[in-house]
Amino acid sequence: MKPLALPSGSRWSAAHLCGLSVVLVPTCFLAVLFIWPVLRLLALGFGDEAGPFHSYLRVFTVPAYREAILTTFEIAIAVTVLSVMLAYPVAYLMATVSPRMARLIGIGVLLPFWTSALVRTTAWIMLLERYGILNSVLMRAHLIRHPVAFVYNMSGVLIGMSHVLMPFVVFPLYTAFRGLDRNLVQAAMLLGAGPLTLCRKIFIPLTAPGALAGANIVFMSALGYYITPALMGGPAQTMVSQLISFNVSEQLDWGMAGALSGVMLVLTLAAFFLCRGVLEKRLKRRVVTAARPYGEGLSGRSGAGWGMVIAGCAVMVFLLAPIVIVFPMSVSASPILMFPPHGLSFRWYHELLSRPQWAGAFFNSLKVALIAVPVATVLGTLAAIGLARMKGTFAQILEGLFILPMVVPAIILAVGLYYQLTPLGLTRGYWGLGLGQAVIAMPFVFLTVQATLRGFSRDLELAAMSLGAGWFSVMGRIVLPALMPAIVSGAIFAFITSFDDVILALFLTDVRARTLSRLIYENVLQDVSPTITAVAVLVIVLTLGLLLSSLLFQREKS
């Protein structure tokens, strides 16, 4: 029997059909555990007895909801602007130092990003609270006479959220700086352009696409933030995500939760597609002709350049201070949080290891990760491999679907899964949370593998097939070994994402199956105990170890 031969110009080529069969499983997985729960939650917003649009009308007519929407926009815009301003000097510093130093700075930027959000938030509370480290230092230096309220208000929210989201802007900006042509900058300087003119005419216009790309991610993420405003803000900083949680857990008003989720989702997707359209237009107009990258051969700095270097170093201190500060505080003998530590003691580590609730929560997190990481790794890899063999509009739609869990606010997915999985009894153990975390971790694996596939030559596959190798042999002996560093990195990112998740854990677990992140959140919400510093150190060490293992594995394979 002859094999089926498709016309050479057929839209459904053999490669396309092969890719379609590979992406079928991850597509069905997201359809069942992502698209359907979100759609069911949104549909609840139209189920009010007073009318299908009654809940949505209440969103814009009830003062508390209207103010929460405005507050959410204000915080998201402020965090975006602040993140871009802080990212510029760091990106400039990375672009104008040696490659080895740039890599070290990049690791320093990534370390806070991949460290637990709860750990970072807890550290900031220790630094900024009324009798925290910052107020103690300022009062001892006689710069202030009374403690300043840096936290539980707008300043606390902006500091905490900017610290988390700023790395999203640094790396696109760094790429934009490296794409600048040094000859262009030198020509402008020879014609008499000063620092302000260079910024206005060259640096800002040519790095705007990078800043816009990062700002878009920051803005979308900020719209759906939950943990940082809940822990570092006050009643005046209540955001929409907090109201969604309140309506579900306290009011049992699913209609309002669905309506608020619909409003938040529309705002997030509108920001995503609007910025994406603007960015694509700008990139099409831009022609990259950098004969000499900006950082290449840079010798000497102007006064403004040294000012940017100093600002970049200050921002790096801002990024790393909350992580570094918990190490000495975790070995303090004082029963209250003080800096510098009074005495040396491992009392808090002993208390951490002797209390069964912490050990139990840690092993619960591992059990959930053992479900989430393999599922996310396999499905994300299949999605990337299959999509690489597809072209056209349908492929673009699927790519958007695989990235969408990163765009949709986690609170919407958490409430949607809670509504869908509770009748099935999957919110009392590990499977519901594990599958939910696989949904939010899968995009990290997909993007990591997809980036490697773009540099992978398919000539190796074609050569193997021409020698008689079947599809499974090609996958097992050529494609997967070449992708293994990316798959391992994606799995590590999936593990960190699973281990750090709080929002899904709050809705999809009970007290017996609560994870370490949920236990930390509950303790920080009540009171910041010195035991938290020991937990924070262990989480930081675990995260750092995983990141270094990923880098060493990639270096060895390359």
PDB file of N, CA and C in Angstrom, residues 240-312:
ATOM      1  N   VAL A 240      -8.554  44.870  42.260  1.00  0.00           N
ATOM      2  CA  VAL A 240      -9.665  44.049  41.777  1.00  0.00           C
ATOM      3  C   VAL A 240      -9.469  42.586  42.140  1.00  0.00           C
ATOM      4  N   SER A 241      -8.246  42.090  42.049  1.00  0.00           N
ATOM      5  CA  SER A 241      -7.992  40.678  42.366  1.00  0.00           C
ATOM      6  C   SER A 241      -8.375  40.352  43.807  1.00  0.00           C
ATOM      7  N   GLN A 242      -8.149  41.290  44.714  1.00  0.00           N
ATOM      8  CA  GLN A 242      -8.534  41.060  46.109  1.00  0.00           C
ATOM      9  C   GLN A 242     -10.044  41.014  46.264  1.00  0.00           C
ATOM     10  N   LEU A 243     -10.763  41.829  45.491  1.00  0.00           N
ATOM     11  CA  LEU A 243     -12.220  41.820  45.561  1.00  0.00           C
ATOM     12  C   LEU A 243     -12.795  40.532  44.983  1.00  0.00           C
ATOM     13  N   ILE A 244     -12.151  39.982  43.953  1.00  0.00           N
ATOM     14  CA  ILE A 244     -12.603  38.701  43.412  1.00  0.00           C
ATOM     15  C   ILE A 244     -12.497  37.624  44.486  1.00  0.00           C
ATOM     16  N   SER A 245     -11.355  37.578  45.157  1.00  0.00           N
ATOM     17  CA  SER A 245     -11.171  36.605  46.235  1.00  0.00           C
ATOM     18  C   SER A 245     -12.172  36.832  47.357  1.00  0.00           C
ATOM     19  N   PHE A 246     -12.418  38.089  47.705  1.00  0.00           N
ATOM     20  CA  PHE A 246     -13.346  38.414  48.788  1.00  0.00           C
ATOM     21  C   PHE A 246     -14.761  37.953  48.453  1.00  0.00           C
ATOM     22  N   ASN A 247     -15.195  38.181  47.204  1.00  0.00           N
ATOM     23  CA  ASN A 247     -16.550  37.797  46.819  1.00  0.00           C
ATOM     24  C   ASN A 247     -16.743  36.282  46.818  1.00  0.00           C
ATOM     25  N   VAL A 248     -15.671  35.534  46.544  1.00  0.00           N
ATOM     26  CA  VAL A 248     -15.788  34.077  46.528  1.00  0.00           C
ATOM     27  C   VAL A 248     -15.691  33.500  47.930  1.00  0.00           C
ATOM     28  N   SER A 249     -14.668  33.885  48.678  1.00  0.00           N
ATOM     29  CA  SER A 249     -14.399  33.253  49.974  1.00  0.00           C
ATOM     30  C   SER A 249     -15.242  33.813  51.109  1.00  0.00           C
ATOM     31  N   GLU A 250     -15.619  35.082  51.038  1.00  0.00           N
ATOM     32  CA  GLU A 250     -16.359  35.708  52.137  1.00  0.00           C
ATOM     33  C   GLU A 250     -17.840  35.914  51.818  1.00  0.00           C
ATOM     34  N   GLN A 251     -18.141  36.404  50.624  1.00  0.00           N
ATOM     35  CA  GLN A 251     -19.523  36.734  50.273  1.00  0.00           C
ATOM     36  C   GLN A 251     -20.248  35.610  49.543  1.00  0.00           C
ATOM     37  N   LEU A 252     -19.492  34.638  49.004  1.00  0.00           N
ATOM     38  CA  LEU A 252     -20.072  33.567  48.185  1.00  0.00           C
ATOM     39  C   LEU A 252     -20.908  34.130  47.037  1.00  0.00           C
ATOM     40  N   ASP A 253     -20.478  35.277  46.527  1.00  0.00           N
ATOM     41  CA  ASP A 253     -21.171  35.939  45.430  1.00  0.00           C
ATOM     42  C   ASP A 253     -20.418  35.625  44.137  1.00  0.00           C
ATOM     43  N   TRP A 254     -20.756  34.496  43.517  1.00  0.00           N
ATOM     44  CA  TRP A 254     -20.053  34.065  42.311  1.00  0.00           C
ATOM     45  C   TRP A 254     -20.359  34.974  41.124  1.00  0.00           C
ATOM     46  N   GLY A 255     -21.536  35.572  41.108  1.00  0.00           N
ATOM     47  CA  GLY A 255     -21.878  36.476  40.012  1.00  0.00           C
ATOM     48  C   GLY A 255     -20.955  37.678  39.964  1.00  0.00           C
ATOM     49  N   MET A 256     -20.712  38.301  41.131  1.00  0.00           N
ATOM     50  CA  MET A 256     -19.818  39.458  41.167  1.00  0.00           C
ATOM     51  C   MET A 256     -18.378  39.040  40.896  1.00  0.00           C
ATOM     52  N   ALA A 257     -17.997  37.868  41.393  1.00  0.00           N
ATOM     53  CA  ALA A 257     -16.641  37.379  41.103  1.00  0.00           C
ATOM     54  C   ALA A 257     -16.459  37.178  39.601  1.00  0.00           C
ATOM     55  N   GLY A 258     -17.485  36.633  38.933  1.00  0.00           N
ATOM     56  CA  GLY A 258     -17.406  36.453  37.487  1.00  0.00           C
ATOM     57  C   GLY A 258     -17.371  37.770  36.743  1.00  0.00           C
ATOM     58  N   ALA A 259     -18.178  38.743  37.181  1.00  0.00           N
ATOM     59  CA  ALA A 259     -18.190  40.046  36.520  1.00  0.00           C
ATOM     60  C   ALA A 259     -16.857  40.769  36.694  1.00  0.00           C
ATOM     61  N   LEU A 260     -16.323  40.765  37.908  1.00  0.00           N
ATOM     62  CA  LEU A 260     -15.022  41.393  38.144  1.00  0.00           C
ATOM     63  C   LEU A 260     -13.920  40.692  37.353  1.00  0.00           C
ATOM     64  N   SER A 261     -13.994  39.377  37.257  1.00  0.00           N
ATOM     65  CA  SER A 261     -13.015  38.632  36.465  1.00  0.00           C
ATOM     66  C   SER A 261     -13.115  39.003  34.992  1.00  0.00           C
ATOM     67  N   GLY A 262     -14.362  39.165  34.503  1.00  0.00           N
ATOM     68  CA  GLY A 262     -14.540  39.556  33.107  1.00  0.00           C
ATOM     69  C   GLY A 262     -13.947  40.918  32.819  1.00  0.00           C
ATOM     70  N   VAL A 263     -14.176  41.870  33.716  1.00  0.00           N
ATOM     71  CA  VAL A 263     -13.623  43.218  33.530  1.00  0.00           C
ATOM     72  C   VAL A 263     -12.095  43.170  33.542  1.00  0.00           C
ATOM     73  N   MET A 264     -11.535  42.451  34.512  1.00  0.00           N
ATOM     74  CA  MET A 264     -10.078  42.361  34.596  1.00  0.00           C
ATOM     75  C   MET A 264      -9.485  41.675  33.361  1.00  0.00           C
ATOM     76  N   LEU A 265     -10.142  40.626  32.890  1.00  0.00           N
ATOM     77  CA  LEU A 265      -9.626  39.897  31.724  1.00  0.00           C
ATOM     78  C   LEU A 265      -9.665  40.773  30.474  1.00  0.00           C
ATOM     79  N   VAL A 266     -10.743  41.516  30.294  1.00  0.00           N
ATOM     80  CA  VAL A 266     -10.839  42.406  29.129  1.00  0.00           C
ATOM     81  C   VAL A 266      -9.742  43.462  29.171  1.00  0.00           C
ATOM     82  N   LEU A 267      -9.520  44.057  30.340  1.00  0.00           N
ATOM     83  CA  LEU A 267      -8.483  45.072  30.471  1.00  0.00           C
ATOM     84  C   LEU A 267      -7.093  44.489  30.192  1.00  0.00           C
ATOM     85  N   THR A 268      -6.831  43.285  30.708  1.00  0.00           N
ATOM     86  CA  THR A 268      -5.520  42.662  30.517  1.00  0.00           C
ATOM     87  C   THR A 268      -5.279  42.318  29.054  1.00  0.00           C
ATOM     88  N   LEU A 269      -6.258  41.688  28.415  1.00  0.00           N
ATOM     89  CA  LEU A 269      -6.083  41.306  27.009  1.00  0.00           C
ATOM     90  C   LEU A 269      -6.023  42.535  26.101  1.00  0.00           C
ATOM     91  N   ALA A 270      -6.788  43.581  26.439  1.00  0.00           N
ATOM     92  CA  ALA A 270      -6.730  44.801  25.643  1.00  0.00           C
ATOM     93  C   ALA A 270      -5.333  45.411  25.706  1.00  0.00           C
ATOM     94  N   ALA A 271      -4.753  45.458  26.907  1.00  0.00           N
ATOM     95  CA  ALA A 271      -3.389  45.975  27.044  1.00  0.00           C
ATOM     96  C   ALA A 271      -2.404  45.120  26.270  1.00  0.00           C
ATOM     97  N   PHE A 272      -2.589  43.802  26.300  1.00  0.00           N
ATOM     98  CA  PHE A 272      -1.676  42.885  25.614  1.00  0.00           C
ATOM     99  C   PHE A 272      -1.712  43.102  24.100  1.00  0.00           C
ATOM    100  N   PHE A 273      -2.899  43.057  23.507  1.00  0.00           N
ATOM    101  CA  PHE A 273      -3.003  43.147  22.053  1.00  0.00           C
ATOM    102  C   PHE A 273      -2.712  44.565  21.552  1.00  0.00           C
ATOM    103  N   LEU A 274      -3.094  45.591  22.326  1.00  0.00           N
ATOM    104  CA  LEU A 274      -2.805  46.956  21.911  1.00  0.00           C
ATOM    105  C   LEU A 274      -1.304  47.199  21.852  1.00  0.00           C
ATOM    106  N   CYS A 275      -0.621  46.811  22.908  1.00  0.00           N
ATOM    107  CA  CYS A 275       0.821  47.018  22.947  1.00  0.00           C
ATOM    108  C   CYS A 275       1.522  46.140  21.919  1.00  0.00           C
ATOM    109  N   ARG A 276       1.020  44.938  21.706  1.00  0.00           N
ATOM    110  CA  ARG A 276       1.633  44.053  20.718  1.00  0.00           C
ATOM    111  C   ARG A 276       1.521  44.631  19.317  1.00  0.00           C
ATOM    112  N   GLY A 277       0.350  45.205  19.005  1.00  0.00           N
ATOM    113  CA  GLY A 277       0.177  45.830  17.689  1.00  0.00           C
ATOM    114  C   GLY A 277       1.095  47.019  17.489  1.00  0.00           C
ATOM    115  N   VAL A 278       1.170  47.880  18.506  1.00  0.00           N
ATOM    116  CA  VAL A 278       2.053  49.044  18.411  1.00  0.00           C
ATOM    117  C   VAL A 278       3.501  48.612  18.275  1.00  0.00           C
ATOM    118  N   LEU A 279       3.894  47.597  19.041  1.00  0.00           N
ATOM    119  CA  LEU A 279       5.278  47.130  19.016  1.00  0.00           C
ATOM    120  C   LEU A 279       5.630  46.534  17.663  1.00  0.00           C
ATOM    121  N   GLU A 280       4.726  45.753  17.070  1.00  0.00           N
ATOM    122  CA  GLU A 280       5.004  45.154  15.768  1.00  0.00           C
ATOM    123  C   GLU A 280       5.177  46.227  14.702  1.00  0.00           C
ATOM    124  N   LYS A 281       4.370  47.288  14.753  1.00  0.00           N
ATOM    125  CA  LYS A 281       4.510  48.368  13.781  1.00  0.00           C
ATOM    126  C   LYS A 281       5.850  49.067  13.919  1.00  0.00           C
ATOM    127  N   ARG A 282       6.285  49.303  15.152  1.00  0.00           N
ATOM    128  CA  ARG A 282       7.557  49.993  15.380  1.00  0.00           C
ATOM    129  C   ARG A 282       8.728  49.132  14.929  1.00  0.00           C
ATOM    130  N   LEU A 283       8.638  47.813  15.188  1.00  0.00           N
ATOM    131  CA  LEU A 283       9.733  46.938  14.801  1.00  0.00           C
ATOM    132  C   LEU A 283       9.821  46.783  13.294  1.00  0.00           C
ATOM    133  N   LYS A 284       8.687  46.841  12.576  1.00  0.00           N
ATOM    134  CA  LYS A 284       8.720  46.748  11.124  1.00  0.00           C
ATOM    135  C   LYS A 284       9.384  47.974  10.509  1.00  0.00           C
ATOM    136  N   ARG A 285       9.199  49.131  11.117  1.00  0.00           N
ATOM    137  CA  ARG A 285       9.802  50.351  10.593  1.00  0.00           C
ATOM    138  C   ARG A 285      11.281  50.443  10.907  1.00  0.00           C
ATOM    139  N   ARG A 286      11.709  49.717  11.932  1.00  0.00           N
ATOM    140  CA  ARG A 286      13.089  49.844  12.389  1.00  0.00           C
ATOM    141  C   ARG A 286      13.999  48.934  11.576  1.00  0.00           C
ATOM    142  N   VAL A 287      15.092  49.464  11.089  1.00  0.00           N
ATOM    143  CA  VAL A 287      16.087  48.699  10.360  1.00  0.00           C
ATOM    144  C   VAL A 287      17.353  48.667  11.198  1.00  0.00           C
ATOM    145  N   VAL A 288      17.803  47.467  11.583  1.00  0.00           N
ATOM    146  CA  VAL A 288      18.974  47.318  12.429  1.00  0.00           C
ATOM    147  C   VAL A 288      20.211  47.290  11.552  1.00  0.00           C
ATOM    148  N   THR A 289      21.067  48.295  11.668  1.00  0.00           N
ATOM    149  CA  THR A 289      22.312  48.370  10.896  1.00  0.00           C
ATOM    150  C   THR A 289      23.467  48.690  11.829  1.00  0.00           C
ATOM    151  N   ALA A 290      23.525  48.022  12.966  1.00  0.00           N
ATOM    152  CA  ALA A 290      24.549  48.315  13.961  1.00  0.00           C
ATOM    153  C   ALA A 290      25.872  47.682  13.539  1.00  0.00           C
ATOM    154  N   ALA A 291      26.746  48.498  12.949  1.00  0.00           N
ATOM    155  CA  ALA A 291      28.068  47.991  12.582  1.00  0.00           C
ATOM    156  C   ALA A 291      28.898  47.718  13.825  1.00  0.00           C
ATOM    157  N   ARG A 292      28.723  48.551  14.831  1.00  0.00           N
ATOM    158  CA  ARG A 292      29.423  48.371  16.106  1.00  0.00           C
ATOM    159  C   ARG A 292      28.398  48.479  17.231  1.00  0.00           C
ATOM    160  N   PRO A 293      28.115  47.375  17.916  1.00  0.00           N
ATOM    161  CA  PRO A 293      27.174  47.446  19.044  1.00  0.00           C
ATOM    162  C   PRO A 293      27.611  48.496  20.054  1.00  0.00           C
ATOM    163  N   TYR A 294      26.635  49.062  20.752  1.00  0.00           N
ATOM    164  CA  TYR A 294      26.921  50.208  21.605  1.00  0.00           C
ATOM    165  C   TYR A 294      27.976  49.924  22.652  1.00  0.00           C
ATOM    166  N   GLY A 295      27.941  48.753  23.262  1.00  0.00           N
ATOM    167  CA  GLY A 295      28.904  48.455  24.321  1.00  0.00           C
ATOM    168  C   GLY A 295      30.277  48.085  23.814  1.00  0.00           C
ATOM    169  N   GLU A 296      30.409  47.794  22.498  1.00  0.00           N
ATOM    170  CA  GLU A 296      31.656  47.288  21.967  1.00  0.00           C
ATOM    171  C   GLU A 296      32.688  48.401  21.859  1.00  0.00           C
ATOM    172  N   GLY A 297      33.822  48.198  22.458  1.00  0.00           N
ATOM    173  CA  GLY A 297      34.906  49.177  22.375  1.00  0.00           C
ATOM    174  C   GLY A 297      34.646  50.447  23.134  1.00  0.00           C
ATOM    175  N   LEU A 298      33.746  50.431  24.094  1.00  0.00           N
ATOM    176  CA  LEU A 298      33.425  51.644  24.847  1.00  0.00           C
ATOM    177  C   LEU A 298      34.538  51.938  25.842  1.00  0.00           C
ATOM    178  N   SER A 299      35.201  53.023  25.682  1.00  0.00           N
ATOM    179  CA  SER A 299      36.283  53.412  26.603  1.00  0.00           C
ATOM    180  C   SER A 299      36.027  54.821  27.095  1.00  0.00           C
ATOM    181  N   GLY A 300      36.101  54.989  28.387  1.00  0.00           N
ATOM    182  CA  GLY A 300      35.827  56.303  28.955  1.00  0.00           C
ATOM    183  C   GLY A 300      34.345  56.576  29.047  1.00  0.00           C
ATOM    184  N   ARG A 301      33.962  57.376  30.020  1.00  0.00           N
ATOM    185  CA  ARG A 301      32.555  57.719  30.202  1.00  0.00           C
ATOM    186  C   ARG A 301      32.437  59.204  30.474  1.00  0.00           C
ATOM    187  N   SER A 302      31.339  59.756  30.032  1.00  0.00           N
ATOM    188  CA  SER A 302      31.043  61.141  30.356  1.00  0.00           C
ATOM    189  C   SER A 302      30.508  61.212  31.777  1.00  0.00           C
ATOM    190  N   GLY A 303      30.280  62.429  32.250  1.00  0.00           N
ATOM    191  CA  GLY A 303      29.699  62.589  33.582  1.00  0.00           C
ATOM    192  C   GLY A 303      28.326  61.955  33.671  1.00  0.00           C
ATOM    193  N   ALA A 304      27.538  62.115  32.589  1.00  0.00           N
ATOM    194  CA  ALA A 304      26.210  61.502  32.575  1.00  0.00           C
ATOM    195  C   ALA A 304      26.318  59.982  32.573  1.00  0.00           C
ATOM    196  N   GLY A 305      27.340  59.451  31.860  1.00  0.00           N
ATOM    197  CA  GLY A 305      27.538  58.005  31.838  1.00  0.00           C
ATOM    198  C   GLY A 305      27.865  57.460  33.213  1.00  0.00           C
ATOM    199  N   TRP A 306      28.740  58.162  33.938  1.00  0.00           N
ATOM    200  CA  TRP A 306      29.056  57.722  35.307  1.00  0.00           C
ATOM    201  C   TRP A 306      27.846  57.842  36.223  1.00  0.00           C
ATOM    202  N   GLY A 307      27.015  58.855  35.959  1.00  0.00           N
ATOM    203  CA  GLY A 307      25.784  58.973  36.742  1.00  0.00           C
ATOM    204  C   GLY A 307      24.861  57.784  36.523  1.00  0.00           C
ATOM    205  N   MET A 308      24.783  57.305  35.262  1.00  0.00           N
ATOM    206  CA  MET A 308      23.971  56.125  34.970  1.00  0.00           C
ATOM    207  C   MET A 308      24.551  54.880  35.632  1.00  0.00           C
ATOM    208  N   VAL A 309      25.885  54.788  35.669  1.00  0.00           N
ATOM    209  CA  VAL A 309      26.527  53.645  36.322  1.00  0.00           C
ATOM    210  C   VAL A 309      26.208  53.626  37.814  1.00  0.00           C
ATOM    211  N   ILE A 310      26.314  54.798  38.446  1.00  0.00           N
ATOM    212  CA  ILE A 310      26.004  54.876  39.879  1.00  0.00           C
ATOM    213  C   ILE A 310      24.530  54.525  40.126  1.00  0.00           C
ATOM    214  N   ALA A 311      23.660  55.048  39.256  1.00  0.00           N
ATOM    215  CA  ALA A 311      22.234  54.733  39.404  1.00  0.00           C
ATOM    216  C   ALA A 311      21.980  53.241  39.202  1.00  0.00           C
ATOM    217  N   GLY A 312      22.681  52.636  38.222  1.00  0.00           N
ATOM    218  CA  GLY A 312      22.529  51.202  37.986  1.00  0.00           C
ATOM    219  C   GLY A 312      22.975  50.378  39.182  1.00  0.00           C
TER     220      GLY A 312
END
